[in-house]
Amino acid sequence: MRLSSLLTSTARWGRAGFALGALALLSGCDYNFWRMDGHQSTITVAGPVARSQLEVFYVTCWVTLVIFILVGGVLAYATLKFRAKNEAEEKAVPPEQGHGNPLIELGLIGASVLALVIIAIPTLKGIWYTYDVPEDRKADTYEITATGYQWWFKFEYPSEQIAGTGALTTGNELVIPAGRPVRINIRTIDVIHSFWVPKLAGKVDMMPNRANFLWLQADEPGYFWGQCAEYCGDSHAVMRFRVIALSPKDFADWVAQQTSPARNVTPKPGEETPKAQFASLRTFKQNETGITDKYEIAPLEAWKAKQFPEKGENAALIAQGKALFASKTCASCHEVRGHGAAGISGPNLTHIGARSMLAAGLIENNAEQLRRWIRDPGSVKPGNKMAKGYLDNNIKLTNEEEVALVAYLQSLK
Amino acid sequence: MSSHAGTIDHHHDPSTSTGIPNKKLLMWTFLASDCMFFGALISTHLIYRLHPMPDAPSPKNIFSLELTSFSTFILLMSSLMMALAVTAIQKGNIKSMRWSILTTIFFGSIFLGCQVYEFQEFVEIKKMTITNSMLGTTFFTLTGTHGTHVAIGVLWLILMYVRSFQPPEAGRNAAWFIRHAVHILVIIGAILLAIFSTLALVHTLHTGGSVGAFFGGHFAMLAGLLACIAAGIFLARPTGPVNFGEANAIDVESMGLYWHFVDIVWIVIFTAVYLLEYL
Amino acid sequence: MEAILKSDLHAKDTHAPAKSAIFWRPTAQTGLISWLTTVDHKKIGFLYGVFALFFFLVGGFEALLIRLQLMYPNGTVLTAQQYNTMFTMHGTTMIFLAVMPLSAAFFNFIMPLQIGARDVAFPRLNAFSLWTFVAGAIVINLGWFMHDGAPDGGWVGYAPLTSKTFAPDHSIDMWVMGLQLLGVASIAASLNFIVTIINLRAPGMTMMRLPVFTWMTLITAFLIVLSFPFITIALVELMMDRLFGTSFFEVSNGGMPILWQHLFWVFGHPEVYILILPAMGIVSEILPTFSRKPLFGYPIVVFSGASIGFLGFSVWSHHMFTTGMGTMATAAFSLATMAIAVPTGVKIFNWIGTLWGGHISMRTPMMFALGFVWMFMIGGFSGVMHSAAPADAQQQDSYFVIAHFHYVLIGGSLFALLAGIHYWFPLMFGRKVSEFWGKLSFWVIFAGFNITFFPMHFLGLNGMPRRTFTYDANLGWNAANYIATIGALILGVGIFIYFAVMVYTFLKGEKVGKDVWDARTLEWSLPNPPPEYNYRVIPTVHARDAYWYNKQHKEEIAQEEAEHAKAEAAHGGIHMPHQSIYPFVASLGLFIASIGIAVIDHDPSPGFWGKKIGLSMIGGVVMLAGIYFWALEGNEGYHLHPDDEGHAPADKKAAQH
């Protein structure tokens, strides 16, 4: 028939076209998406909690795949076998008007229940295992409190108390000891957020008036990507964070550095002050990426390098930045311990220079991106409070002021 | 057809597949839905009851169990009157039905008046508002929603009562229409004025005033009340044949189902909100 | 006597006056007034369909914008706020304004025909449901034209993001009030359907002879009636918080936002079955027709539908596995969710059993129905994966979930609804879509759909969270997002073809006679389009596939019908309800009142009218007036006496007297 032949040829051409299109597309791409090995992969996991969750997933996946092949096979066979090949067959005497077969039905119900039992057993085991740290590891557990804000994360270390100011507080980069269970108390200050580091553990929501927690463990030292997973307003998509797992020694060093007050840079006697370049900043496109390949190749090393002072620090500029930090009302929201800034509504910046990312894991912490951020935070992260603070306090920064602030913040190692 | 008493089987409607009248089935299904509605509200109240804030007011210091027990009793009695109304119309006795409905309206209005009094007392004397505590939030929303249901029920009763004076189709002209509307408004007016003058009387007595002072101060209100009642009596005089009878029993019965349901919900609320605090 | 009656086709019921002194008795059969005042379930069903398809296109357009934004990393098509508005409105529109009303269109149009009824039990209540639905749809979408913009709280509207603190403008109020109206409309319509199915069945149409679509309508209606009150209460509490300063979700006063989630999902999960059960019903009609065989295991299909409905109320917390419910609750909801897979699987087995041994004609409706079975299977299997709570901890709120529910809602519900449109189009309009164009649209939609949503499984497992307006290029999400967008464009083309063909067919398509598919259920015994009174003689049902039986026993049935026709004529002919404007007036009042409530100013400065409560009071008065007139005009009607061929050529004139 004309119609059917036309259809078949359309289908054939369609298939060829799709194959071609897919090829053309994939040749230009860095990733084969079915490998699912990205930074936030739930498949290439790096800790026991995520691994347990993955194992359950694989069980469900295999069981359903087998059922799909069986049922789909029968469906495809029935469709092809009993298809009326032509109009005469369509109009033929109707087949036997049978109403079903209870035995087959019961058998299939039984088989479905069995298949579900196969899924249910690892599910139940997984629910209890992933809920809390196993008893025999409890003594070794490190505890941290994570609090969601619109749109960033605050991390507190209750076991690292600092005289006079309380627990060690950082923002957006969660540093944990590797090889040790970490129990994270999940809190929020405003709306519902969700704490998710796919490679380490599934998410748990940060619910107001609810004391949630999760546990996770990184097998090896590493640098992990995390993201808020519950819609929390305008900039939900860019509410990200990082988890850095360190070996016990590195972790102890890091804690020691973080618990000390903010770094002071004073000009060395006799040192010539280098002249600062006040080039104006290029304009950025909306949503432009702010991360370089450094964090693709060796993220942990790049992060470690950030722990050391930048090369060519300009002490005079830093001092100017420090003064601006107070005069431009930055200090009313941000804390820089030891420098007199004690705001609490924004992230703690005492050691901001030692973090790899800015604006909640969104852009890389380098001079250019930092300047992009402090010049116009609203364009980087729509709706955020810093942009509103600029408007409310009528803050406009000159090129010179931007550069000074950048130098100051970068010196806070 | 319907004027002969006892010719209609009130338990089987041959025009439907199941024998249950459509209106009755509709009402039962709606009440199932309303059950869920109140279920959600009552659960909200009970959940927050288990999670009080540290400075939460104690319900025992706020509730007045005597008043609420009284209004609960009144509401139960109204259900009895409602049942009598249904029985009356099923026997074709319109006059008896009217009296039963009027009594139901009267009892329902007493319940509403008690609720208005209670709310006012909680807000002004006990200082519990809808905003200043979680108890206030859940209490006023839940009992307020129930009160709205009772008010809708009273309105429905009024409409049904006035409808029982409706002439046959041929007589439904503009004059009838106006008379009908006025009749409804007069009864609503009488109820509102009665509630507010009673509340005013109670207030006067509470604040040490005399009954005489009350009459002096609320003369217009009382005159309006009397006028409404007089008009209501005048409009209720017989004016010829009415198009209302045994065939309408199903309408009254559906309304009765609603009324009993609202009553039962109140019993649940009375238990879950009030009595629970005294365990 | 009979002769006199027949000669006087125009005669009205002697008990009804020619016209009323007080009430407007519109009689228009065409034009705007006829649509606004109609109480005919077929016209109302048609209007539901038209509105639903319009909003389906609106929602589809929003979806395309979403996909274009995500086509490349760091997309700039939309701003963050626009994107958030878009996915909120896409979800709300597709669920409440497209799929539900499209199902309601079939409930209205087909269900009364399937049970051999002449209308629904309460025709004016039916009109009220329709207009209230339209009012709610407009209120939700009003935000597009207002300063505050359309709502952007997500279709789940999780408090406290939707509270006054975090969403101070009126867009959320519009969303709240619009949803309340839709709730009223859905509950009113469902009450009507329940009474109709239980009470208006033709003689012999026992419950276990009901067509499966009617069964699913009944179960869906019960789900709506029992689940919508929960969202109503959730929305009331949110509205009280926003307008009157209560503390239901106010964290600082002890409010617990998790309560919103529980109330929302106690509604929200049955809602999922409200969307899919009608689709299952449609497919259970189409597969037997085109296999020329009865449905395999009818009782089990019916009972599995009922148990899905029942279990649907016990699994809501599987949407909340990540909210920290504790191990016992998580395990219980996990197992309950797995249990619900059994009745769902049973349906698939029975559909395959229906095909087995049949004479399958591959017509367009059948293609969509088979597409439904395949896609629903995939969606069902990813659903089973979610039921395993530990795996769900990774999948929750990721693109894996997006893939899952689009497989269930597009591949499931929508495919079946599109199949239903093709299937019943000849009955509704007497025209048939060309097989070539129908099948072409199917293949384009099928391909586009899978290209769009299959890669999303990978995106989700690769860690892409949902509701994100942008993503960076370094996360391995680029290719899958690109492919998904291409797929969405193909899907858009497919939908365009589908609708273009539908409109063409409506105007100029091939005309067909009665029972074009050689179908099995009662509605096909009617001429197309069906007359306003549906059945000249109320049919008597002798078997489950009633019309199929009738076709096998033509002579007995003809004889029986003739006898019943005589009896009915002797009883005064066919009773028809009067048209009425008052349901529309009542809905209009609700519409005004809800806008009034939504624009109430939050600020406590004095003032009463205008943006305070004036507008809502006007709306309330209009609504009360509508209901008052509605009650007073009574439910009288007039009588029709069509001739033996079922023609009542003069009945339109009759109504105009």
PDB file of N, CA and C in Angstrom, chain B residues 16-18 20-23 25-26 29-30 32-33 36-37 40-41 44 47-48 51 53 130-131 134 137-138 141 166 169 172-174 177 180-181 184, chain C residues 17 21-22 121-122 187 191 194-195 198-201 225-226 229-230 232-233 237 240 244-248 252-256 259 263 628-629 632 636:
ATOM      1  N   THR B  16     -33.358   5.535  39.903  1.00  0.00           N
ATOM      2  CA  THR B  16     -31.907   5.382  39.877  1.00  0.00           C
ATOM      3  C   THR B  16     -31.524   3.909  39.901  1.00  0.00           C
ATOM      4  N   SER B  17     -30.278   3.634  39.490  1.00  0.00           N
ATOM      5  CA  SER B  17     -29.848   2.240  39.396  1.00  0.00           C
ATOM      6  C   SER B  17     -29.813   1.555  40.748  1.00  0.00           C
ATOM      7  N   THR B  18     -29.474   2.315  41.772  1.00  0.00           N
ATOM      8  CA  THR B  18     -29.282   1.683  43.077  1.00  0.00           C
ATOM      9  C   THR B  18     -30.482   1.860  43.984  1.00  0.00           C
ATOM     10  N   ILE B  20     -30.953   4.578  45.516  1.00  0.00           N
ATOM     11  CA  ILE B  20     -30.597   5.700  46.382  1.00  0.00           C
ATOM     12  C   ILE B  20     -30.858   6.981  45.591  1.00  0.00           C
ATOM     13  N   PRO B  21     -31.574   7.927  46.170  1.00  0.00           N
ATOM     14  CA  PRO B  21     -31.802   9.165  45.416  1.00  0.00           C
ATOM     15  C   PRO B  21     -30.472   9.857  45.091  1.00  0.00           C
ATOM     16  N   ASN B  22     -30.409  10.487  43.916  1.00  0.00           N
ATOM     17  CA  ASN B  22     -29.175  11.146  43.487  1.00  0.00           C
ATOM     18  C   ASN B  22     -28.677  12.162  44.509  1.00  0.00           C
ATOM     19  N   LYS B  23     -29.631  12.955  45.024  1.00  0.00           N
ATOM     20  CA  LYS B  23     -29.212  14.020  45.936  1.00  0.00           C
ATOM     21  C   LYS B  23     -28.584  13.455  47.198  1.00  0.00           C
ATOM     22  N   LEU B  25     -27.042  10.557  47.477  1.00  0.00           N
ATOM     23  CA  LEU B  25     -25.718  10.014  47.150  1.00  0.00           C
ATOM     24  C   LEU B  25     -24.703  11.143  47.018  1.00  0.00           C
ATOM     25  N   LEU B  26     -25.136  12.225  46.357  1.00  0.00           N
ATOM     26  CA  LEU B  26     -24.252  13.392  46.208  1.00  0.00           C
ATOM     27  C   LEU B  26     -23.821  13.891  47.579  1.00  0.00           C
ATOM     28  N   THR B  29     -21.335  11.562  49.345  1.00  0.00           N
ATOM     29  CA  THR B  29     -19.995  11.646  48.776  1.00  0.00           C
ATOM     30  C   THR B  29     -19.331  12.955  49.163  1.00  0.00           C
ATOM     31  N   PHE B  30     -20.132  14.032  49.135  1.00  0.00           N
ATOM     32  CA  PHE B  30     -19.569  15.313  49.539  1.00  0.00           C
ATOM     33  C   PHE B  30     -19.097  15.259  50.994  1.00  0.00           C
ATOM     34  N   ALA B  32     -18.050  12.695  52.582  1.00  0.00           N
ATOM     35  CA  ALA B  32     -16.787  11.949  52.637  1.00  0.00           C
ATOM     36  C   ALA B  32     -15.635  12.894  52.364  1.00  0.00           C
ATOM     37  N   SER B  33     -15.837  13.757  51.372  1.00  0.00           N
ATOM     38  CA  SER B  33     -14.808  14.737  51.037  1.00  0.00           C
ATOM     39  C   SER B  33     -14.579  15.696  52.200  1.00  0.00           C
ATOM     40  N   MET B  36     -12.398  14.448  54.991  1.00  0.00           N
ATOM     41  CA  MET B  36     -10.967  14.614  54.736  1.00  0.00           C
ATOM     42  C   MET B  36     -10.550  16.053  55.049  1.00  0.00           C
ATOM     43  N   PHE B  37     -11.422  16.971  54.677  1.00  0.00           N
ATOM     44  CA  PHE B  37     -11.171  18.395  54.889  1.00  0.00           C
ATOM     45  C   PHE B  37     -10.955  18.673  56.379  1.00  0.00           C
ATOM     46  N   ALA B  40      -7.842  16.898  57.860  1.00  0.00           N
ATOM     47  CA  ALA B  40      -6.573  17.600  57.678  1.00  0.00           C
ATOM     48  C   ALA B  40      -6.428  18.731  58.689  1.00  0.00           C
ATOM     49  N   LEU B  41      -7.521  19.474  58.920  1.00  0.00           N
ATOM     50  CA  LEU B  41      -7.433  20.603  59.856  1.00  0.00           C
ATOM     51  C   LEU B  41      -7.223  20.127  61.289  1.00  0.00           C
ATOM     52  N   THR B  44      -3.740  18.978  61.753  1.00  0.00           N
ATOM     53  CA  THR B  44      -2.837  20.117  61.919  1.00  0.00           C
ATOM     54  C   THR B  44      -2.837  20.583  63.369  1.00  0.00           C
ATOM     55  N   ILE B  47      -1.079  17.966  65.589  1.00  0.00           N
ATOM     56  CA  ILE B  47       0.378  17.915  65.384  1.00  0.00           C
ATOM     57  C   ILE B  47       1.045  19.080  66.114  1.00  0.00           C
ATOM     58  N   TYR B  48       0.491  20.276  65.935  1.00  0.00           N
ATOM     59  CA  TYR B  48       1.117  21.430  66.587  1.00  0.00           C
ATOM     60  C   TYR B  48       0.921  21.399  68.100  1.00  0.00           C
ATOM     61  N   HIS B  51       3.879  19.848  69.509  1.00  0.00           N
ATOM     62  CA  HIS B  51       5.138  20.590  69.365  1.00  0.00           C
ATOM     63  C   HIS B  51       4.944  22.034  69.799  1.00  0.00           C
ATOM     64  N   MET B  53       5.556  25.732  71.418  1.00  0.00           N
ATOM     65  CA  MET B  53       6.694  26.616  71.650  1.00  0.00           C
ATOM     66  C   MET B  53       6.876  26.754  73.163  1.00  0.00           C
ATOM     67  N   ILE B 130      -5.224  35.131  66.592  1.00  0.00           N
ATOM     68  CA  ILE B 130      -4.877  34.177  65.542  1.00  0.00           C
ATOM     69  C   ILE B 130      -3.396  34.273  65.189  1.00  0.00           C
ATOM     70  N   THR B 131      -2.771  35.401  65.539  1.00  0.00           N
ATOM     71  CA  THR B 131      -1.381  35.575  65.146  1.00  0.00           C
ATOM     72  C   THR B 131      -0.390  35.345  66.275  1.00  0.00           C
ATOM     73  N   MET B 134       0.683  29.613  68.246  1.00  0.00           N
ATOM     74  CA  MET B 134       0.291  28.527  67.368  1.00  0.00           C
ATOM     75  C   MET B 134      -1.063  27.981  67.786  1.00  0.00           C
ATOM     76  N   THR B 137      -3.547  30.139  66.214  1.00  0.00           N
ATOM     77  CA  THR B 137      -3.593  29.875  64.781  1.00  0.00           C
ATOM     78  C   THR B 137      -4.447  28.654  64.468  1.00  0.00           C
ATOM     79  N   THR B 138      -4.130  27.525  65.131  1.00  0.00           N
ATOM     80  CA  THR B 138      -4.864  26.308  64.778  1.00  0.00           C
ATOM     81  C   THR B 138      -6.272  26.332  65.352  1.00  0.00           C
ATOM     82  N   THR B 141      -8.535  28.807  63.311  1.00  0.00           N
ATOM     83  CA  THR B 141      -8.765  28.332  61.955  1.00  0.00           C
ATOM     84  C   THR B 141      -9.703  27.128  61.960  1.00  0.00           C
ATOM     85  N   GLN B 166     -43.198  28.453  48.890  1.00  0.00           N
ATOM     86  CA  GLN B 166     -43.163  28.744  47.463  1.00  0.00           C
ATOM     87  C   GLN B 166     -44.469  28.303  46.798  1.00  0.00           C
ATOM     88  N   GLU B 169     -45.795  26.836  40.201  1.00  0.00           N
ATOM     89  CA  GLU B 169     -45.084  27.600  39.158  1.00  0.00           C
ATOM     90  C   GLU B 169     -45.863  28.804  38.666  1.00  0.00           C
ATOM     91  N   ARG B 172     -45.410  32.075  40.475  1.00  0.00           N
ATOM     92  CA  ARG B 172     -44.073  32.623  40.751  1.00  0.00           C
ATOM     93  C   ARG B 172     -43.814  33.840  39.887  1.00  0.00           C
ATOM     94  N   ASN B 173     -44.374  34.943  40.316  1.00  0.00           N
ATOM     95  CA  ASN B 173     -44.183  36.189  39.573  1.00  0.00           C
ATOM     96  C   ASN B 173     -43.208  37.082  40.321  1.00  0.00           C
ATOM     97  N   ALA B 174     -43.079  38.305  39.835  1.00  0.00           N
ATOM     98  CA  ALA B 174     -42.115  39.223  40.440  1.00  0.00           C
ATOM     99  C   ALA B 174     -42.454  39.507  41.898  1.00  0.00           C
ATOM    100  N   PHE B 177     -41.224  36.813  43.966  1.00  0.00           N
ATOM    101  CA  PHE B 177     -39.771  36.802  44.037  1.00  0.00           C
ATOM    102  C   PHE B 177     -39.273  37.773  45.108  1.00  0.00           C
ATOM    103  N   HIS B 180     -40.167  36.572  48.555  1.00  0.00           N
ATOM    104  CA  HIS B 180     -39.282  35.473  48.913  1.00  0.00           C
ATOM    105  C   HIS B 180     -37.941  36.000  49.449  1.00  0.00           C
ATOM    106  N   ALA B 181     -37.378  36.954  48.679  1.00  0.00           N
ATOM    107  CA  ALA B 181     -36.084  37.499  49.080  1.00  0.00           C
ATOM    108  C   ALA B 181     -36.190  38.246  50.408  1.00  0.00           C
ATOM    109  N   ILE B 184     -36.299  35.942  53.371  1.00  0.00           N
ATOM    110  CA  ILE B 184     -34.975  35.420  53.752  1.00  0.00           C
ATOM    111  C   ILE B 184     -34.193  36.476  54.528  1.00  0.00           C
TER     112      ILE B 184
ATOM    113  N   PRO C  17     -44.016  25.719  32.457  1.00  0.00           N
ATOM    114  CA  PRO C  17     -44.582  26.862  31.736  1.00  0.00           C
ATOM    115  C   PRO C  17     -43.743  27.178  30.508  1.00  0.00           C
ATOM    116  N   ALA C  21     -41.486  33.994  34.538  1.00  0.00           N
ATOM    117  CA  ALA C  21     -41.571  35.439  34.687  1.00  0.00           C
ATOM    118  C   ALA C  21     -40.265  36.020  35.230  1.00  0.00           C
ATOM    119  N   ILE C  22     -39.551  35.241  35.999  1.00  0.00           N
ATOM    120  CA  ILE C  22     -38.395  35.767  36.726  1.00  0.00           C
ATOM    121  C   ILE C  22     -37.078  35.327  36.090  1.00  0.00           C
ATOM    122  N   ALA C 121     -25.825  13.324  36.373  1.00  0.00           N
ATOM    123  CA  ALA C 121     -26.900  13.411  37.349  1.00  0.00           C
ATOM    124  C   ALA C 121     -27.294  14.857  37.621  1.00  0.00           C
ATOM    125  N   PHE C 122     -26.324  15.767  37.622  1.00  0.00           N
ATOM    126  CA  PHE C 122     -26.596  17.164  37.945  1.00  0.00           C
ATOM    127  C   PHE C 122     -26.025  18.050  36.844  1.00  0.00           C
ATOM    128  N   ILE C 187     -13.687  18.841  42.610  1.00  0.00           N
ATOM    129  CA  ILE C 187     -14.514  18.084  43.564  1.00  0.00           C
ATOM    130  C   ILE C 187     -15.968  18.082  43.092  1.00  0.00           C
ATOM    131  N   LEU C 191     -18.008  14.672  42.247  1.00  0.00           N
ATOM    132  CA  LEU C 191     -19.236  14.256  42.940  1.00  0.00           C
ATOM    133  C   LEU C 191     -20.291  13.885  41.902  1.00  0.00           C
ATOM    134  N   ILE C 194     -19.479  10.562  40.212  1.00  0.00           N
ATOM    135  CA  ILE C 194     -19.720   9.406  41.085  1.00  0.00           C
ATOM    136  C   ILE C 194     -21.212   9.078  41.095  1.00  0.00           C
ATOM    137  N   VAL C 195     -22.032  10.111  41.317  1.00  0.00           N
ATOM    138  CA  VAL C 195     -23.479   9.868  41.357  1.00  0.00           C
ATOM    139  C   VAL C 195     -23.951   9.342  40.004  1.00  0.00           C
ATOM    140  N   ILE C 198     -22.877   5.651  39.557  1.00  0.00           N
ATOM    141  CA  ILE C 198     -23.535   4.718  40.464  1.00  0.00           C
ATOM    142  C   ILE C 198     -25.036   4.658  40.194  1.00  0.00           C
ATOM    143  N   ASN C 199     -25.619   5.785  39.827  1.00  0.00           N
ATOM    144  CA  ASN C 199     -27.083   5.852  39.802  1.00  0.00           C
ATOM    145  C   ASN C 199     -27.719   5.928  38.422  1.00  0.00           C
ATOM    146  N   LEU C 200     -26.973   6.282  37.410  1.00  0.00           N
ATOM    147  CA  LEU C 200     -27.607   6.521  36.111  1.00  0.00           C
ATOM    148  C   LEU C 200     -27.300   5.440  35.085  1.00  0.00           C
ATOM    149  N   ARG C 201     -26.888   4.280  35.554  1.00  0.00           N
ATOM    150  CA  ARG C 201     -26.584   3.207  34.611  1.00  0.00           C
ATOM    151  C   ARG C 201     -27.862   2.697  33.962  1.00  0.00           C
ATOM    152  N   VAL C 225     -12.185  13.342  45.097  1.00  0.00           N
ATOM    153  CA  VAL C 225     -13.033  13.755  46.211  1.00  0.00           C
ATOM    154  C   VAL C 225     -12.306  13.578  47.541  1.00  0.00           C
ATOM    155  N   LEU C 226     -11.517  12.511  47.637  1.00  0.00           N
ATOM    156  CA  LEU C 226     -10.875  12.234  48.928  1.00  0.00           C
ATOM    157  C   LEU C 226      -9.508  12.898  49.073  1.00  0.00           C
ATOM    158  N   PRO C 229      -9.293  17.651  49.317  1.00  0.00           N
ATOM    159  CA  PRO C 229      -9.409  18.422  50.565  1.00  0.00           C
ATOM    160  C   PRO C 229      -8.061  18.684  51.226  1.00  0.00           C
ATOM    161  N   PHE C 230      -7.103  17.789  51.041  1.00  0.00           N
ATOM    162  CA  PHE C 230      -5.813  17.999  51.707  1.00  0.00           C
ATOM    163  C   PHE C 230      -5.073  19.192  51.129  1.00  0.00           C
ATOM    164  N   THR C 232      -6.541  21.569  49.606  1.00  0.00           N
ATOM    165  CA  THR C 232      -7.360  22.727  49.963  1.00  0.00           C
ATOM    166  C   THR C 232      -6.943  23.255  51.326  1.00  0.00           C
ATOM    167  N   ILE C 233      -6.805  22.339  52.286  1.00  0.00           N
ATOM    168  CA  ILE C 233      -6.411  22.766  53.632  1.00  0.00           C
ATOM    169  C   ILE C 233      -4.999  23.344  53.619  1.00  0.00           C
ATOM    170  N   GLU C 237      -4.212  27.081  54.778  1.00  0.00           N
ATOM    171  CA  GLU C 237      -3.255  27.443  55.826  1.00  0.00           C
ATOM    172  C   GLU C 237      -2.210  28.414  55.292  1.00  0.00           C
ATOM    173  N   MET C 240      -3.918  31.735  54.959  1.00  0.00           N
ATOM    174  CA  MET C 240      -4.081  32.366  56.279  1.00  0.00           C
ATOM    175  C   MET C 240      -2.757  32.975  56.729  1.00  0.00           C
ATOM    176  N   PHE C 244      -3.444  36.754  56.968  1.00  0.00           N
ATOM    177  CA  PHE C 244      -3.861  37.130  58.316  1.00  0.00           C
ATOM    178  C   PHE C 244      -2.772  36.903  59.358  1.00  0.00           C
ATOM    179  N   GLY C 245      -1.570  36.561  58.893  1.00  0.00           N
ATOM    180  CA  GLY C 245      -0.457  36.485  59.825  1.00  0.00           C
ATOM    181  C   GLY C 245      -0.506  35.309  60.773  1.00  0.00           C
ATOM    182  N   THR C 246      -1.155  34.213  60.392  1.00  0.00           N
ATOM    183  CA  THR C 246      -1.103  33.025  61.235  1.00  0.00           C
ATOM    184  C   THR C 246       0.279  32.373  61.119  1.00  0.00           C
ATOM    185  N   SER C 247       0.488  31.294  61.856  1.00  0.00           N
ATOM    186  CA  SER C 247       1.852  30.755  61.980  1.00  0.00           C
ATOM    187  C   SER C 247       1.988  29.326  61.484  1.00  0.00           C
ATOM    188  N   PHE C 248       1.065  28.864  60.617  1.00  0.00           N
ATOM    189  CA  PHE C 248       1.124  27.453  60.235  1.00  0.00           C
ATOM    190  C   PHE C 248       2.508  27.047  59.726  1.00  0.00           C
ATOM    191  N   SER C 252       9.530  30.913  62.816  1.00  0.00           N
ATOM    192  CA  SER C 252       9.899  31.570  64.070  1.00  0.00           C
ATOM    193  C   SER C 252       8.816  31.402  65.136  1.00  0.00           C
ATOM    194  N   ASN C 253       7.574  31.126  64.734  1.00  0.00           N
ATOM    195  CA  ASN C 253       6.506  30.923  65.713  1.00  0.00           C
ATOM    196  C   ASN C 253       6.206  29.448  65.948  1.00  0.00           C
ATOM    197  N   GLY C 254       7.111  28.580  65.535  1.00  0.00           N
ATOM    198  CA  GLY C 254       6.909  27.160  65.793  1.00  0.00           C
ATOM    199  C   GLY C 254       6.279  26.408  64.637  1.00  0.00           C
ATOM    200  N   GLY C 255       6.068  27.075  63.512  1.00  0.00           N
ATOM    201  CA  GLY C 255       5.497  26.384  62.351  1.00  0.00           C
ATOM    202  C   GLY C 255       6.473  25.364  61.788  1.00  0.00           C
ATOM    203  N   MET C 256       5.914  24.286  61.235  1.00  0.00           N
ATOM    204  CA  MET C 256       6.772  23.228  60.704  1.00  0.00           C
ATOM    205  C   MET C 256       6.495  23.055  59.210  1.00  0.00           C
ATOM    206  N   LEU C 259       4.984  20.040  57.481  1.00  0.00           N
ATOM    207  CA  LEU C 259       3.538  19.806  57.448  1.00  0.00           C
ATOM    208  C   LEU C 259       2.986  20.088  56.050  1.00  0.00           C
ATOM    209  N   LEU C 263       0.826  17.430  53.846  1.00  0.00           N
ATOM    210  CA  LEU C 263      -0.512  17.738  53.320  1.00  0.00           C
ATOM    211  C   LEU C 263      -0.480  17.739  51.799  1.00  0.00           C
ATOM    212  N   TYR C 628     -28.358  31.461  44.330  1.00  0.00           N
ATOM    213  CA  TYR C 628     -29.740  31.706  44.741  1.00  0.00           C
ATOM    214  C   TYR C 628     -30.694  31.509  43.565  1.00  0.00           C
ATOM    215  N   PHE C 629     -30.350  32.142  42.435  1.00  0.00           N
ATOM    216  CA  PHE C 629     -31.202  31.995  41.251  1.00  0.00           C
ATOM    217  C   PHE C 629     -31.202  30.546  40.777  1.00  0.00           C
ATOM    218  N   LEU C 632     -33.505  28.683  42.915  1.00  0.00           N
ATOM    219  CA  LEU C 632     -34.914  29.040  42.773  1.00  0.00           C
ATOM    220  C   LEU C 632     -35.494  28.635  41.434  1.00  0.00           C
ATOM    221  N   GLU C 636     -36.552  22.058  36.489  1.00  0.00           N
ATOM    222  CA  GLU C 636     -37.501  21.624  35.471  1.00  0.00           C
ATOM    223  C   GLU C 636     -36.828  21.553  34.107  1.00  0.00           C
TER     224      GLU C 636
END
